[in-house]
Short mmCIF file of C-alpha atoms in Angstrom, two decimals:
data_model
loop_
_atom_site.label_atom_id
_atom_site.label_comp_id
_atom_site.label_asym_id
_atom_site.label_seq_id
_atom_site.Cartn_x
_atom_site.Cartn_y
_atom_site.Cartn_z
CA MET I 1 22.40 61.77 43.28
CA GLN I 2 26.01 61.47 42.16
CA THR I 3 26.37 58.35 44.19
CA MET I 4 23.20 56.80 42.57
CA ALA I 5 24.47 57.78 39.11
CA ALA I 6 27.82 56.23 39.81
CA THR I 7 26.13 53.05 41.05
CA ALA I 8 23.95 52.91 37.90
CA ALA I 9 26.95 53.51 35.67
CA SER I 10 28.91 50.81 37.47
CA SER I 11 25.98 48.37 37.13
CA SER I 12 25.60 49.18 33.43
CA SER I 13 29.34 48.79 32.84
CA SER I 14 29.30 45.46 34.64
CA SER I 15 26.27 44.36 32.59
CA VAL I 16 27.95 45.29 29.33
CA SER I 17 31.13 43.46 30.35
CA ARG I 18 29.11 40.32 31.10
CA ALA I 19 27.34 40.65 27.75
CA TRP I 20 30.59 40.88 25.77
CA ALA I 21 32.02 37.95 27.72
CA ALA I 22 28.95 35.96 26.69
CA VAL I 23 29.47 36.99 23.05
CA ARG I 24 32.90 35.41 23.09
CA ARG I 25 31.45 32.20 24.55
CA CYS I 26 28.37 32.02 22.24
CA PRO I 27 28.60 29.47 19.38
CA SER I 28 26.89 32.02 17.10
CA PRO I 29 28.53 35.43 17.64
CA SER I 30 26.22 37.25 15.26
CA LEU I 31 23.18 36.09 17.20
CA ALA I 32 24.84 36.96 20.50
CA LEU I 33 25.67 40.48 19.30
CA ARG I 34 22.00 41.13 18.67
CA HIS I 35 21.15 40.02 22.21
CA ALA I 36 24.02 42.06 23.60
CA ALA I 37 22.33 45.19 22.34
CA PHE I 38 19.38 44.52 24.64
CA SER I 39 21.34 43.31 27.65
CA SER I 40 21.74 46.74 29.28
CA SER I 41 18.07 47.55 29.01
CA ALA I 42 17.11 44.12 30.31
CA SER I 43 19.56 44.05 33.20
CA CYS I 44 17.06 45.57 35.57
CA CYS I 45 14.36 43.01 34.68
CA ARG I 46 14.28 39.88 36.75
CA VAL I 47 12.19 36.69 36.67
CA ALA I 48 10.40 36.26 39.95
CA GLY I 49 12.32 33.87 42.09
CA GLY I 50 14.68 32.89 39.30
CA GLY I 51 17.25 35.73 39.31
CA ALA I 52 17.80 35.30 35.57
CA PRO I 53 17.78 38.20 33.10
CA VAL I 54 14.86 38.37 30.71
CA LEU I 55 15.87 39.43 27.19
CA PRO I 56 13.21 41.04 25.00
CA LEU I 57 12.24 39.06 21.91
CA SER I 58 12.22 41.38 18.94
CA ILE I 59 10.22 40.46 15.83
CA ARG I 60 11.98 41.33 12.58
CA GLY I 61 10.68 40.16 9.24
CA GLY I 62 8.29 37.73 10.88
CA ARG I 63 11.05 35.89 12.80
CA LEU I 64 11.90 35.77 16.46
CA LEU I 65 15.37 36.55 17.80
CA LEU I 66 16.19 33.42 19.76
CA PRO I 67 18.03 33.33 23.11
CA CYS I 68 21.73 32.36 23.06
CA ALA I 69 24.40 31.72 25.67
CA LEU I 70 23.36 34.91 27.52
CA LEU I 71 20.60 32.81 29.12
CA PRO I 72 21.49 30.41 31.92
CA GLU I 73 21.31 26.66 31.29
CA GLY I 74 18.65 25.99 33.95
CA GLY I 75 15.44 27.58 35.08
CA LYS I 76 12.64 28.96 32.97
CA ASN I 77 15.00 30.18 30.28
CA GLY I 78 16.94 26.94 30.03
CA PRO I 79 17.23 24.44 27.14
CA SER I 80 13.53 23.56 27.15
CA THR I 81 12.61 27.22 26.68
CA ARG I 82 15.05 27.52 23.80
CA ARG I 83 13.58 24.43 22.11
CA MET I 84 10.05 25.85 22.47
CA THR I 85 11.21 29.19 21.02
CA VAL I 86 12.84 27.43 18.08
CA ALA I 87 9.62 25.53 17.37
CA ALA I 88 7.63 28.76 17.58
CA ALA I 89 9.97 30.49 15.16
CA ALA I 90 9.78 27.59 12.70
CA ALA I 91 6.01 27.64 12.86
CA ALA I 92 5.94 31.38 12.32
CA ALA I 93 8.25 31.15 9.32
CA SER I 94 6.44 28.24 7.66
CA PRO I 95 4.41 28.85 4.48
CA SER I 96 1.21 27.57 6.11
CA ALA I 97 1.50 30.07 8.92
CA GLU I 98 2.03 32.93 6.52
CA GLY I 99 -0.84 31.77 4.30
CA GLY I 100 1.40 31.12 1.32
CA GLY I 101 1.05 27.34 1.27
CA LYS I 102 -1.29 25.57 -1.17
CA PRO I 103 -4.13 23.52 0.38
CA ALA I 104 -3.54 19.77 0.18
CA ILE I 105 -5.81 17.52 -1.83
CA PRO I 106 -8.48 16.05 0.49
CA ARG I 107 -7.73 12.47 1.53
CA THR I 108 -11.18 11.29 0.40
CA VAL I 109 -10.55 12.59 -3.14
CA GLN I 110 -7.15 10.86 -3.26
CA LEU I 111 -8.60 7.53 -2.11
CA GLY I 112 -11.55 7.82 -4.52
CA ALA I 113 -9.20 8.46 -7.47
CA MET I 114 -7.00 5.51 -6.45
CA ILE I 115 -10.01 3.18 -6.26
CA LEU I 116 -11.28 4.32 -9.68
CA VAL I 117 -7.86 3.66 -11.25
CA TRP I 118 -7.73 0.28 -9.47
CA TYR I 119 -11.10 -0.71 -10.98
CA LEU I 120 -10.25 0.42 -14.56
CA LEU I 121 -6.88 -1.35 -14.57
CA ASN I 122 -8.50 -4.51 -13.23
CA ILE I 123 -11.13 -4.52 -15.94
CA TYR I 124 -8.58 -4.14 -18.71
CA PHE I 125 -6.31 -6.80 -17.17
CA ASN I 126 -9.05 -9.38 -16.93
CA ILE I 127 -10.26 -8.82 -20.47
CA TYR I 128 -6.81 -8.91 -22.14
CA ASN I 129 -5.59 -11.71 -19.88
CA LYS I 130 -8.54 -13.85 -20.85
CA LEU I 131 -7.90 -13.19 -24.56
CA ILE I 132 -4.29 -14.29 -24.18
CA LEU I 133 -5.13 -17.40 -22.19
CA LYS I 134 -7.67 -18.41 -24.84
CA ALA I 135 -5.00 -18.14 -27.53
CA VAL I 136 -2.09 -19.55 -25.47
CA PRO I 137 -3.28 -21.79 -22.62
CA PHE I 138 -0.04 -21.67 -20.61
CA PRO I 139 -0.84 -20.05 -17.22
CA TYR I 140 2.68 -20.39 -15.76
CA THR I 141 4.24 -18.70 -18.78
CA ILE I 142 1.67 -15.87 -18.69
CA THR I 143 2.27 -15.45 -14.95
CA THR I 144 6.03 -15.20 -15.47
CA PHE I 145 5.58 -12.65 -18.25
CA GLN I 146 3.37 -10.55 -15.99
CA PHE I 147 5.99 -10.55 -13.22
CA ALA I 148 8.64 -9.69 -15.82
CA SER I 149 6.59 -6.66 -16.92
CA GLY I 150 6.28 -5.52 -13.32
CA SER I 151 10.03 -6.01 -12.72
CA PHE I 152 10.74 -3.86 -15.80
CA PHE I 153 8.66 -0.95 -14.46
CA ILE I 154 10.13 -1.30 -10.98
CA THR I 155 13.71 -1.23 -12.28
CA LEU I 156 12.88 1.85 -14.38
CA MET I 157 11.39 3.53 -11.32
CA TRP I 158 14.55 2.97 -9.24
CA LEU I 159 16.96 3.94 -12.08
CA LEU I 160 15.14 7.24 -12.67
CA ASN I 161 14.98 7.89 -8.88
CA LEU I 162 11.19 8.18 -9.03
CA HIS I 163 11.15 6.40 -5.66
CA PRO I 164 13.95 5.79 -3.15
CA LYS I 165 15.75 2.49 -3.55
CA PRO I 166 15.36 0.15 -0.58
CA ARG I 167 18.38 -0.97 1.40
CA LEU I 168 17.51 -4.20 3.13
CA SER I 169 19.34 -6.76 5.16
CA LEU I 170 19.28 -10.49 4.52
CA GLN I 171 16.90 -10.86 7.40
CA GLN I 172 14.40 -8.50 5.77
CA TYR I 173 14.66 -10.35 2.46
CA ALA I 174 13.98 -13.57 4.35
CA LYS I 175 10.75 -12.04 5.72
CA ILE I 176 9.55 -11.07 2.24
CA LEU I 177 10.42 -14.46 0.64
CA PRO I 178 7.27 -16.23 1.95
CA LEU I 179 5.18 -13.35 0.60
CA ALA I 180 6.78 -13.75 -2.83
CA ILE I 181 6.09 -17.48 -2.87
CA ILE I 182 2.41 -16.92 -1.95
CA HIS I 183 2.24 -14.13 -4.56
CA VAL I 184 3.46 -16.49 -7.30
CA MET I 185 1.02 -19.21 -6.30
CA GLY I 186 -1.96 -16.85 -6.04
CA ASN I 187 -1.46 -15.34 -9.48
CA ALA I 188 -0.67 -18.71 -11.09
CA PHE I 189 -3.89 -20.22 -9.66
CA THR I 190 -5.89 -17.20 -10.87
CA ASN I 191 -4.54 -17.59 -14.42
CA MET I 192 -5.25 -21.32 -14.32
CA SER I 193 -8.85 -20.60 -13.42
CA LEU I 194 -9.25 -17.84 -16.01
CA GLY I 195 -7.91 -20.18 -18.68
CA LYS I 196 -10.53 -22.86 -17.87
CA VAL I 197 -13.73 -20.95 -17.02
CA ALA I 198 -15.38 -17.59 -17.69
CA VAL I 199 -14.05 -14.44 -16.06
CA SER I 200 -17.37 -13.87 -14.30
CA PHE I 201 -17.34 -17.36 -12.80
CA THR I 202 -13.73 -17.07 -11.55
CA HIS I 203 -14.55 -13.83 -9.74
CA THR I 204 -17.77 -15.27 -8.34
CA ILE I 205 -15.72 -18.08 -6.72
CA LYS I 206 -13.11 -15.57 -5.55
CA ALA I 207 -15.88 -13.78 -3.68
CA MET I 208 -15.49 -16.50 -1.05
CA GLU I 209 -12.37 -14.86 0.38
CA PRO I 210 -14.22 -13.78 3.59
CA PHE I 211 -15.07 -17.44 4.24
CA PHE I 212 -11.38 -18.38 4.24
CA SER I 213 -10.54 -15.33 6.32
CA VAL I 214 -12.93 -16.44 9.07
CA LEU I 215 -11.73 -20.06 8.79
CA PHE I 216 -8.04 -19.15 9.15
CA SER I 217 -8.73 -16.81 12.06
CA ALA I 218 -10.57 -19.57 13.89
CA LEU I 219 -7.97 -22.27 13.18
CA PHE I 220 -4.71 -20.36 13.61
CA LEU I 221 -5.57 -17.33 15.75
CA GLY I 222 -8.20 -18.83 17.98
CA GLN I 223 -10.73 -16.11 17.09
CA ALA I 224 -14.34 -17.34 17.19
CA PRO I 225 -16.57 -15.33 14.81
CA SER I 226 -19.91 -13.94 16.01
CA ILE I 227 -23.22 -15.48 14.97
CA LEU I 228 -23.94 -12.49 12.74
CA ILE I 229 -20.68 -12.90 10.86
CA LEU I 230 -21.34 -16.60 10.42
CA GLY I 231 -24.82 -15.69 9.15
CA SER I 232 -23.34 -13.35 6.55
CA LEU I 233 -21.29 -16.23 5.16
CA VAL I 234 -24.40 -18.26 4.38
CA PRO I 235 -25.43 -16.19 1.34
CA VAL I 236 -21.77 -16.13 0.21
CA VAL I 237 -21.45 -19.91 0.14
CA GLY I 238 -25.04 -20.41 -1.10
CA GLY I 239 -24.58 -17.91 -3.90
CA VAL I 240 -21.37 -19.56 -5.09
CA VAL I 241 -23.04 -22.97 -5.04
CA LEU I 242 -26.00 -21.70 -7.10
CA ALA I 243 -23.69 -20.01 -9.60
CA SER I 244 -21.52 -23.14 -9.90
CA MET I 245 -24.50 -25.43 -10.52
CA THR I 246 -25.80 -23.30 -13.36
CA GLU I 247 -22.44 -22.14 -14.85
CA VAL I 248 -22.15 -23.06 -18.54
CA SER I 249 -18.35 -22.99 -18.51
CA PHE I 250 -18.00 -24.96 -15.25
CA ASN I 251 -14.76 -26.92 -14.97
CA TRP I 252 -13.34 -28.57 -11.84
CA ILE I 253 -9.79 -27.38 -12.57
CA GLY I 254 -11.01 -23.82 -12.96
CA PHE I 255 -13.15 -24.14 -9.84
CA TRP I 256 -10.40 -25.48 -7.50
CA SER I 257 -7.80 -23.12 -8.95
CA ALA I 258 -9.98 -20.15 -8.04
CA MET I 259 -10.47 -21.64 -4.55
CA ALA I 260 -6.72 -22.03 -4.15
CA SER I 261 -6.30 -18.44 -5.30
CA ASN I 262 -8.62 -17.37 -2.48
CA VAL I 263 -6.43 -19.13 0.08
CA THR I 264 -3.12 -17.74 -1.15
CA ASN I 265 -4.27 -14.15 -1.79
CA GLN I 266 -5.95 -13.92 1.60
CA SER I 267 -2.78 -15.14 3.29
CA ARG I 268 -0.68 -12.67 1.31
CA ASN I 269 -2.83 -9.72 2.36
CA VAL I 270 -2.69 -10.63 6.03
CA PHE I 271 1.08 -11.08 6.07
CA SER I 272 1.65 -7.92 4.02
CA LYS I 273 -0.43 -5.81 6.39
CA LYS I 274 1.49 -7.24 9.36
CA LEU I 275 4.86 -6.47 7.71
CA LEU I 276 3.80 -2.90 6.82
CA ALA I 277 2.62 -2.34 10.40
CA ASP I 278 5.96 -3.48 11.86
CA LYS I 279 7.60 -0.32 13.22
CA GLU I 280 11.05 -1.91 13.09
CA GLU I 281 10.82 -2.28 9.33
CA THR I 282 11.72 0.64 7.05
CA LEU I 283 9.72 -0.58 4.08
CA ASP I 284 6.91 1.42 2.59
CA ASP I 285 4.07 -0.09 0.55
CA ILE I 286 5.70 0.69 -2.83
CA ASN I 287 9.05 -0.89 -2.06
CA LEU I 288 7.49 -3.88 -0.34
CA PHE I 289 5.37 -4.64 -3.42
CA SER I 290 8.31 -3.94 -5.74
CA ILE I 291 10.72 -6.29 -4.01
CA MET I 292 8.02 -8.95 -3.77
CA THR I 293 7.34 -8.63 -7.50
CA VAL I 294 11.01 -8.97 -8.47
CA MET I 295 11.42 -11.97 -6.19
CA SER I 296 8.24 -13.50 -7.64
CA PHE I 297 9.65 -13.14 -11.14
CA LEU I 298 12.86 -14.94 -10.14
CA LEU I 299 10.84 -17.69 -8.49
CA SER I 300 8.41 -18.14 -11.41
CA VAL I 301 11.10 -18.56 -14.10
CA PRO I 302 12.16 -22.09 -13.08
CA LEU I 303 8.50 -23.05 -12.58
CA MET I 304 7.66 -21.88 -16.09
CA LEU I 305 10.61 -23.73 -17.62
CA TYR I 306 9.69 -26.92 -15.78
CA VAL I 307 5.95 -26.92 -16.62
CA ASP I 308 5.58 -24.99 -19.88
CA GLY I 309 9.10 -24.75 -21.19
CA ILE I 310 8.85 -27.68 -23.62
CA LYS I 311 5.31 -26.99 -24.84
CA PHE I 312 5.53 -23.24 -25.32
CA SER I 313 7.79 -22.74 -28.32
CA PRO I 314 7.89 -20.89 -31.69
CA SER I 315 6.85 -24.07 -33.46
CA TYR I 316 3.76 -24.32 -31.24
CA LEU I 317 2.80 -20.70 -32.06
CA GLN I 318 3.14 -21.40 -35.77
CA SER I 319 0.98 -24.51 -35.51
CA THR I 320 -1.83 -22.61 -33.81
CA GLY I 321 -1.74 -19.75 -36.34
CA VAL I 322 -1.55 -17.08 -33.62
CA ASN I 323 -0.60 -13.60 -34.75
CA LEU I 324 2.60 -13.13 -32.78
CA GLN I 325 2.63 -9.32 -33.02
CA GLU I 326 -0.95 -9.05 -31.84
CA LEU I 327 -0.26 -11.56 -29.04
CA CYS I 328 2.73 -9.55 -27.81
CA LEU I 329 0.71 -6.30 -27.84
CA LYS I 330 -2.08 -7.87 -25.76
CA ALA I 331 0.43 -9.42 -23.40
CA ALA I 332 2.18 -6.05 -22.91
CA ILE I 333 -1.17 -4.36 -22.13
CA ALA I 334 -2.16 -7.13 -19.73
CA GLY I 335 1.26 -7.08 -18.04
CA THR I 336 1.18 -3.32 -17.59
CA CYS I 337 -2.33 -3.35 -16.17
CA PHE I 338 -1.43 -6.29 -13.96
CA HIS I 339 1.51 -4.49 -12.33
CA PHE I 340 -0.15 -1.13 -11.79
CA TYR I 341 -3.50 -2.45 -10.54
CA GLN I 342 -1.68 -4.54 -7.92
CA GLN I 343 0.54 -1.57 -7.03
CA VAL I 344 -2.51 0.63 -6.47
CA SER I 345 -4.14 -2.16 -4.44
CA TYR I 346 -1.10 -2.38 -2.18
CA SER I 347 -0.98 1.39 -1.77
CA LEU I 348 -4.63 1.37 -0.74
CA LEU I 349 -4.00 -1.47 1.68
CA ALA I 350 -1.40 0.70 3.43
CA ARG I 351 -3.77 3.69 3.66
CA ILE I 352 -7.08 2.10 4.69
CA SER I 353 -8.17 -0.65 7.01
CA PRO I 354 -8.43 -4.28 5.81
CA VAL I 355 -12.21 -4.14 6.21
CA THR I 356 -12.52 -1.02 4.03
CA HIS I 357 -10.20 -2.63 1.49
CA SER I 358 -12.42 -5.74 1.53
CA VAL I 359 -15.52 -3.63 0.81
CA ALA I 360 -13.80 -1.87 -2.10
CA ASN I 361 -12.60 -5.22 -3.37
CA SER I 362 -16.16 -6.58 -3.28
CA VAL I 363 -17.45 -3.63 -5.36
CA LYS I 364 -14.51 -4.14 -7.73
CA ARG I 365 -15.57 -7.75 -8.25
CA VAL I 366 -19.06 -6.65 -9.23
CA VAL I 367 -17.63 -4.19 -11.75
CA VAL I 368 -15.29 -6.81 -13.24
CA ILE I 369 -18.07 -9.44 -13.49
CA VAL I 370 -20.51 -7.08 -15.20
CA SER I 371 -17.87 -5.71 -17.64
CA SER I 372 -16.63 -9.19 -18.58
CA VAL I 373 -20.16 -10.48 -19.18
CA ILE I 374 -20.83 -7.53 -21.50
CA PHE I 375 -17.51 -7.79 -23.34
CA PHE I 376 -17.45 -11.59 -23.85
CA ARG I 377 -21.24 -11.89 -24.08
CA THR I 378 -21.16 -14.67 -21.48
CA PRO I 379 -24.48 -16.57 -21.32
CA ILE I 380 -25.95 -16.29 -17.83
CA SER I 381 -29.17 -17.93 -16.66
CA PRO I 382 -31.46 -16.17 -14.17
CA ILE I 383 -30.44 -18.64 -11.42
CA ASN I 384 -26.76 -18.04 -12.19
CA ALA I 385 -27.22 -14.30 -11.98
CA PHE I 386 -29.15 -14.67 -8.73
CA GLY I 387 -26.40 -16.85 -7.20
CA THR I 388 -23.69 -14.36 -8.18
CA ALA I 389 -25.67 -11.43 -6.76
CA LEU I 390 -26.43 -13.38 -3.57
CA ALA I 391 -22.74 -14.14 -3.03
CA LEU I 392 -21.71 -10.49 -3.51
CA VAL I 393 -24.44 -9.27 -1.16
CA GLY I 394 -23.16 -11.70 1.48
CA VAL I 395 -19.61 -10.32 1.06
CA PHE I 396 -20.91 -6.79 1.53
CA LEU I 397 -22.82 -7.79 4.68
CA TYR I 398 -19.74 -9.52 6.04
CA SER I 399 -17.63 -6.38 5.49
CA GLN I 400 -20.18 -4.18 7.23
CA LEU I 401 -20.41 -6.54 10.21
CA LYS I 402 -16.65 -6.73 10.53
CA LYS I 403 -16.55 -2.94 10.54
CA ALA I 404 -19.30 -2.70 13.20
CA LYS I 405 -17.81 -5.50 15.33
CA PRO I 406 -14.01 -5.27 14.95
CA LYS I 407 -13.38 -7.34 18.09
CA THR I 408 -14.05 -11.03 18.00
CA LYS I 409 -14.29 -13.43 20.89
CA THR I 410 -11.29 -15.57 21.68
CA ALA I 411 -11.96 -19.27 21.91
#
């Protein structure tokens, strides 16, 4: 018995010596001391086949005491085990694990609220923009002012640290430059069309975006559309033709400007989605749109000075009898709505698929057309209304078919 006691005492003394030696080696002495307290009781416990001591994990205040340098570097209690234990401790200490965290807003509610804001801002923009273009028919100047309004809000956002400032290389700026050029052209063409024809007619023509999407995919990507998708484009084209034939405010400049806007805006959406999906890029949707807006403003200034600079002057405003204060107020409202509705649109594009975005855009067009007809009391014949409705139904069918058949045949 004395011999066994002496052996046990010698083993315990040796175990304690090893524990204190590990304390001196441990990068966190306080953590090692806590494990040292358990080392003597754990010295007789062995992992089957491993020969490594197993230290008890004590739970204090909802946290686990993590293994330190007392554990060997290899085997079951090696680095991988320590990493798993750290993850478990972090999960146990998180507010969600303890039930103290607040439930997040459902994603469907967030997207629904964003779409509603998108629609409302778009309605106000189209109404006030049309009022300005009727008083001052200078689409390039109006476009520049709208980009200037957006640049003001973006600069304010960065100065107040409401969103992290982007740090880009020259190569990244070079990638965004084509998007900015397309962005300028698309908005300039839209304002040209709105200045010449009714808001409802411009948006009826812009409903032909799916047609150009299919055309570009076939020409540049070699993607042959299915027969069903081609069939859905028939009511789109037919509806636009019927609406154009019976449109009271029909004008060729307004018609072709809206068509050109279709081409540029569709190209911008495709390239933007590709850039946002690039894992090597560090841009989010807000900063991408912000940089593109500022670059668009810088690009539109020389275009405005070249085209409208001589015509648009204080003497011209006096000759037309326009109330300058009222004009500036409407322009400010239109510029604000213009920036934020496009910002929300870009944020949605980063959160949902292009097909879902296209469906939401189609519904938005219906809302804008109906609201503009009511506000401006635009005369619409039954055939014109039928053509507009037919085009919008075709767009909806196209969106549903694209969603059901995401893969197209390659020519």
